Coordinates of C-alpha atoms in Angstrom, one line a residue:
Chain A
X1 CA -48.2 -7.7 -24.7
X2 CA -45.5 -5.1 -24.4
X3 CA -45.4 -3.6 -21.2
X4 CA -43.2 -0.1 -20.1
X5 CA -42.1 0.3 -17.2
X6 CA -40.4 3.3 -15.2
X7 CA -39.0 3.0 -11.6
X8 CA -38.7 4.7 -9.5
X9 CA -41.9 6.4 -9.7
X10 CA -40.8 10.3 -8.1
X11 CA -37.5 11.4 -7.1
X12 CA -36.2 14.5 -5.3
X13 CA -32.8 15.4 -5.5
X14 CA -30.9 18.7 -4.8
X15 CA -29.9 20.8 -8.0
X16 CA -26.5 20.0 -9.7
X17 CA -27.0 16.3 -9.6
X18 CA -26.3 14.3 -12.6
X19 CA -29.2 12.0 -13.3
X20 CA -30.3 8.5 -14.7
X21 CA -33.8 8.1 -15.3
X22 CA -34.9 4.3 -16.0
X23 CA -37.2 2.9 -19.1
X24 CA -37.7 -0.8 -19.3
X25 CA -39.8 -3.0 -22.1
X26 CA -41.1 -6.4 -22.3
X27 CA -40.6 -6.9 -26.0
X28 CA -37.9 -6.1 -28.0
X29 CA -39.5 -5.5 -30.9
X30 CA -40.2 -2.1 -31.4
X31 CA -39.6 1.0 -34.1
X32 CA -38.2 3.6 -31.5
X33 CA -38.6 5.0 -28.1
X34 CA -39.7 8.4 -27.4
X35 CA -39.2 10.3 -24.3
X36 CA -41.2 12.9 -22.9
X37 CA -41.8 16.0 -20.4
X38 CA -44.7 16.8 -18.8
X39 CA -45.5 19.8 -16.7
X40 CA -48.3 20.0 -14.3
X41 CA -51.7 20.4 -16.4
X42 CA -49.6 20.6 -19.5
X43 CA -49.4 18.4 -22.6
X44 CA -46.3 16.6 -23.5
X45 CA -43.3 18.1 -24.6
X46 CA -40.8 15.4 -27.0
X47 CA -37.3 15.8 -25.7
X48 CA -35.6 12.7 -27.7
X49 CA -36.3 10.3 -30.3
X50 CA -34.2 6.7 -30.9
X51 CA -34.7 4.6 -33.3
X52 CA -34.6 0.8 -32.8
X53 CA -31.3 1.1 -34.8
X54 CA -29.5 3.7 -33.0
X55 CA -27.8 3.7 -29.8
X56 CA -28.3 6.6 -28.0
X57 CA -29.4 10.8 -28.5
X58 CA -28.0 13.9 -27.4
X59 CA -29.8 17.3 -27.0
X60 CA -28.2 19.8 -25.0
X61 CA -27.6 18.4 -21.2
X62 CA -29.8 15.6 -22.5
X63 CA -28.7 12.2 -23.2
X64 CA -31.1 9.0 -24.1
X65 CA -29.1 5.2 -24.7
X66 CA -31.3 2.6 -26.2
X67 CA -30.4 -1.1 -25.3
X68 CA -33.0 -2.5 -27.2
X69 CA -31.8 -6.4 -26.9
X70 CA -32.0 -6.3 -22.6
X71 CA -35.5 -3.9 -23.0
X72 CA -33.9 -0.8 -21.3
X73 CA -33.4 2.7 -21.9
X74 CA -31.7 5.3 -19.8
X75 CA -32.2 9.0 -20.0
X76 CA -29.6 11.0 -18.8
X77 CA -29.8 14.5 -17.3
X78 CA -26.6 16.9 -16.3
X79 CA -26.2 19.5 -13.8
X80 CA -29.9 19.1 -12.8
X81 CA -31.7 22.5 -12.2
X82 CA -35.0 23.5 -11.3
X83 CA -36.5 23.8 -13.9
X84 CA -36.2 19.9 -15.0
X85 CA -39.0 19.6 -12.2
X86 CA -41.7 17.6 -14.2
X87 CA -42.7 14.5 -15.1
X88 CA -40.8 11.9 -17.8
X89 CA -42.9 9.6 -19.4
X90 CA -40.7 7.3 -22.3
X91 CA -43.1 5.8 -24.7
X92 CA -41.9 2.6 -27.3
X93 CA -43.8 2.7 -30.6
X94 CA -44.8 -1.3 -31.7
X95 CA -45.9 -3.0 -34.2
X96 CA -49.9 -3.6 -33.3
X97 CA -53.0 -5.8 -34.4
X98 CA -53.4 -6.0 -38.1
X99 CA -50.7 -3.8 -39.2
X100 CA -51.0 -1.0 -37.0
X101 CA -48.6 0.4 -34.6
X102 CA -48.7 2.4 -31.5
X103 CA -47.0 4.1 -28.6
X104 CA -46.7 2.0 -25.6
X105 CA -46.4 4.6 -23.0
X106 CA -45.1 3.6 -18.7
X107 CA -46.7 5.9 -16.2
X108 CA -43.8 8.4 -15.7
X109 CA -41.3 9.4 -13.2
X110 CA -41.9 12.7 -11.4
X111 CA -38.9 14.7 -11.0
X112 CA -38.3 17.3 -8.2
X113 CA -34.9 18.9 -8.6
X114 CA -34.7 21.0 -5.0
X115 CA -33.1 24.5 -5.4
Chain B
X1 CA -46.8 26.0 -36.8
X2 CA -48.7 26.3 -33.8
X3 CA -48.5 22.3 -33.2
X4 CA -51.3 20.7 -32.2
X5 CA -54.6 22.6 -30.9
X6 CA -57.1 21.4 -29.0
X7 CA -60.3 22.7 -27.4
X8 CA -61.7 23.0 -25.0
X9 CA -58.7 23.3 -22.4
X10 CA -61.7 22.4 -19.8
X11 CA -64.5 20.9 -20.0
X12 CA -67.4 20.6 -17.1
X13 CA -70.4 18.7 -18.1
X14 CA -73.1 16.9 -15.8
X15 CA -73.3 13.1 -16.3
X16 CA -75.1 11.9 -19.2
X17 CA -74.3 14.6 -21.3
X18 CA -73.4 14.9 -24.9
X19 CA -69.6 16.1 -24.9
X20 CA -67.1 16.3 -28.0
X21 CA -63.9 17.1 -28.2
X22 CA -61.9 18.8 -31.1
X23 CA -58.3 18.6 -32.5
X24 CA -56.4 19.8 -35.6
X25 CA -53.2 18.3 -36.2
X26 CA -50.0 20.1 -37.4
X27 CA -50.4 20.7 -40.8
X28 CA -49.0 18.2 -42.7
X29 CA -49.1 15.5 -40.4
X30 CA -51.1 12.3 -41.9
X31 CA -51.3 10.5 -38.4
X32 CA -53.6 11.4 -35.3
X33 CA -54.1 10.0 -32.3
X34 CA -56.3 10.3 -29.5
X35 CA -55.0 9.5 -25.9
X36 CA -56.7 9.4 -22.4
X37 CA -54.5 10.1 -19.4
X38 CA -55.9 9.2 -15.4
X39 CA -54.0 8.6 -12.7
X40 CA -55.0 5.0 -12.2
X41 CA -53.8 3.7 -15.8
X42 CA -51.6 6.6 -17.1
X43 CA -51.9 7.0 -21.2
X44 CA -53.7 4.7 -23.1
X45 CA -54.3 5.0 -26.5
X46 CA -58.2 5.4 -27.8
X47 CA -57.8 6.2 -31.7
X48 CA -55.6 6.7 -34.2
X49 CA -56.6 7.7 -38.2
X50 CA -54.2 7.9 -41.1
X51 CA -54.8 10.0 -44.4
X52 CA -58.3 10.9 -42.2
X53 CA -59.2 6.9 -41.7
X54 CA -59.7 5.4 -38.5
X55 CA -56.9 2.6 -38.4
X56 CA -57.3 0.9 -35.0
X57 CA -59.6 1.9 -32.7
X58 CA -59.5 -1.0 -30.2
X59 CA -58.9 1.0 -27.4
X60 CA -62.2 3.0 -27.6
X61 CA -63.8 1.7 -24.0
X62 CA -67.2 1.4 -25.2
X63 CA -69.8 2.6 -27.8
X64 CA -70.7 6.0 -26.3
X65 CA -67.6 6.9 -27.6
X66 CA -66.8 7.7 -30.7
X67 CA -64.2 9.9 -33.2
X68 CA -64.2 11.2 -36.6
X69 CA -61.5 12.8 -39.2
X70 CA -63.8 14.3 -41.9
X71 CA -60.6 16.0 -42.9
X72 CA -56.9 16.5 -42.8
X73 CA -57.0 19.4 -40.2
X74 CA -59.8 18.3 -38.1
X75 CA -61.0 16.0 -36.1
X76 CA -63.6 14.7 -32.8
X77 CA -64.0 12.7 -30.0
X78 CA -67.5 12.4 -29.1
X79 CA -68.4 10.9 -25.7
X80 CA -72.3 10.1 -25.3
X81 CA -73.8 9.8 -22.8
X82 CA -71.0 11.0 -20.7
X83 CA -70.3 9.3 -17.3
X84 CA -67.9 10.0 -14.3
X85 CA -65.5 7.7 -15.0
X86 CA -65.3 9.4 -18.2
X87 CA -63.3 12.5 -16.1
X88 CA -59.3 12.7 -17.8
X89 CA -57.5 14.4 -19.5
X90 CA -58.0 13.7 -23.5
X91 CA -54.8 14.5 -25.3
X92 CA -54.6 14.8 -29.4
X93 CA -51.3 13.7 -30.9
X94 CA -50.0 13.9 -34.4
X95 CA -46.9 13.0 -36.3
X96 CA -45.9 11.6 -40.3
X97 CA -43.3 10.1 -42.0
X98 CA -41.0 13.3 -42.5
X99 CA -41.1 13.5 -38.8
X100 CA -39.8 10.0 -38.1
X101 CA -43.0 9.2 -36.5
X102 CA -42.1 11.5 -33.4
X103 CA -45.5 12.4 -31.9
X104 CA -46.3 16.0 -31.0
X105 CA -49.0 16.4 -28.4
X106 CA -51.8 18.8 -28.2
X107 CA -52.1 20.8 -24.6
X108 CA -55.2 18.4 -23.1
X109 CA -58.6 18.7 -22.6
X110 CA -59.3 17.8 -19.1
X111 CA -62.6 16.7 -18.8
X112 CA -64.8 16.5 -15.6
X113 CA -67.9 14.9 -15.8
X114 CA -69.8 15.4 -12.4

């Protein structure tokens, strides 16, 4: 059973930092790995997609690696500011029970980035 | 497109209670899912149809719920009769091939079931 894991849970750092946010799978097979943004009371917002076959993503200070063989994914975030306050959520999409798949999803990091 | 849409935003209903919630995909889109987000077990998957037909729906709790596609741009989640522990936030997803299979969420329902 594939499991997604995201530690720490919250973390507060003053703005400016560069930051590494931490994804970890049980099973390495999977189709891609999504990470996501989610405001207070607000849906969730895609920031970056990988496929199994690609290494890592860029969009603007942005940066997602996929190590798909050790079950880890890192997402990287430069010059923090304020307004990255929210929670990240990365999600793995898996093959499922008779030929379905779906998105595995860990329980989020909340991010407070301190003015 | 105005991405997903979902309604009600908020939902307050008194235990045992009929209550059914509504999505329409992004146009085009041939997958939707249906999530259910608490604090105890973060996301979990409920639903998900393709071309309008409910693929895999082993994470439906139990039989008072239920969903249906009758087309393309519409769907439900029906909960009845509503409990309690029913009270989350029911999110509507959708994606397709063209897309990569990136999913785009709907803003929520939160539901509160007193």
């Amino acid at each position: 059973k594939q499991e997604v894991t995201q530690i720490p849970a919250a973390l507060s750092v003053p703005e400016g930092e560069n930051l590494v946010l931490n994804c970890s799978f049980t099973d390495s097979a999977i189709y891609n790995l999504q990470w996501f943004r989610q405001d207070p009371g607000k849906g969730l917002t895609s920031l970056l997609l990988i496929q199994s076959s690609q290494r890592e993503q860029t969009s603007g200070r942005l940066n997602a690696s996929l190590d798909k063989s050790s079950g880890r994914s890192t997402l990287y975030i430069a010059a923090s500011q304020p307004g990255d306050s929210a929670t990240y959520l990365c999600a793995v999409r898996v093959p499922f029970q008779g030929g379905s798949e779906k998105l595995v999803f860990g329980k989020g990091m909340k991010l407070t980035v301190n003015p | 497109d105005a991405g997903v849409i979902q309604s009600p935003r908020h939902e307050v209903t008194e235990m045992g209670q009929e209550v059914t919630l509504r999505c329409k995909p992004i146009s085009g889109h041939d997958y939707l899912f249906w999530y259910r987000q608490t604090m105890m077990r973060g996301l979990e998957l409920l639903i998900y149809f393709n071309n309008n037909v409910p693929i895999d729906d082993s994470g439906m709790p139990e039989d008072r719920f239920s969903a249906k596609m009758p087309n393309a741009s519409f769907s439900t989640l029906k909960i009845q009769p509503s409990e309690p522990r029913d009270s989350a936030v029911y999110f509507c997803a959708s994606t397709s091939f063209r897309d990569n299979y990136e999913q785009y969420f709907g803003p929520g329902t939160r539901l509160t079931v007193t």
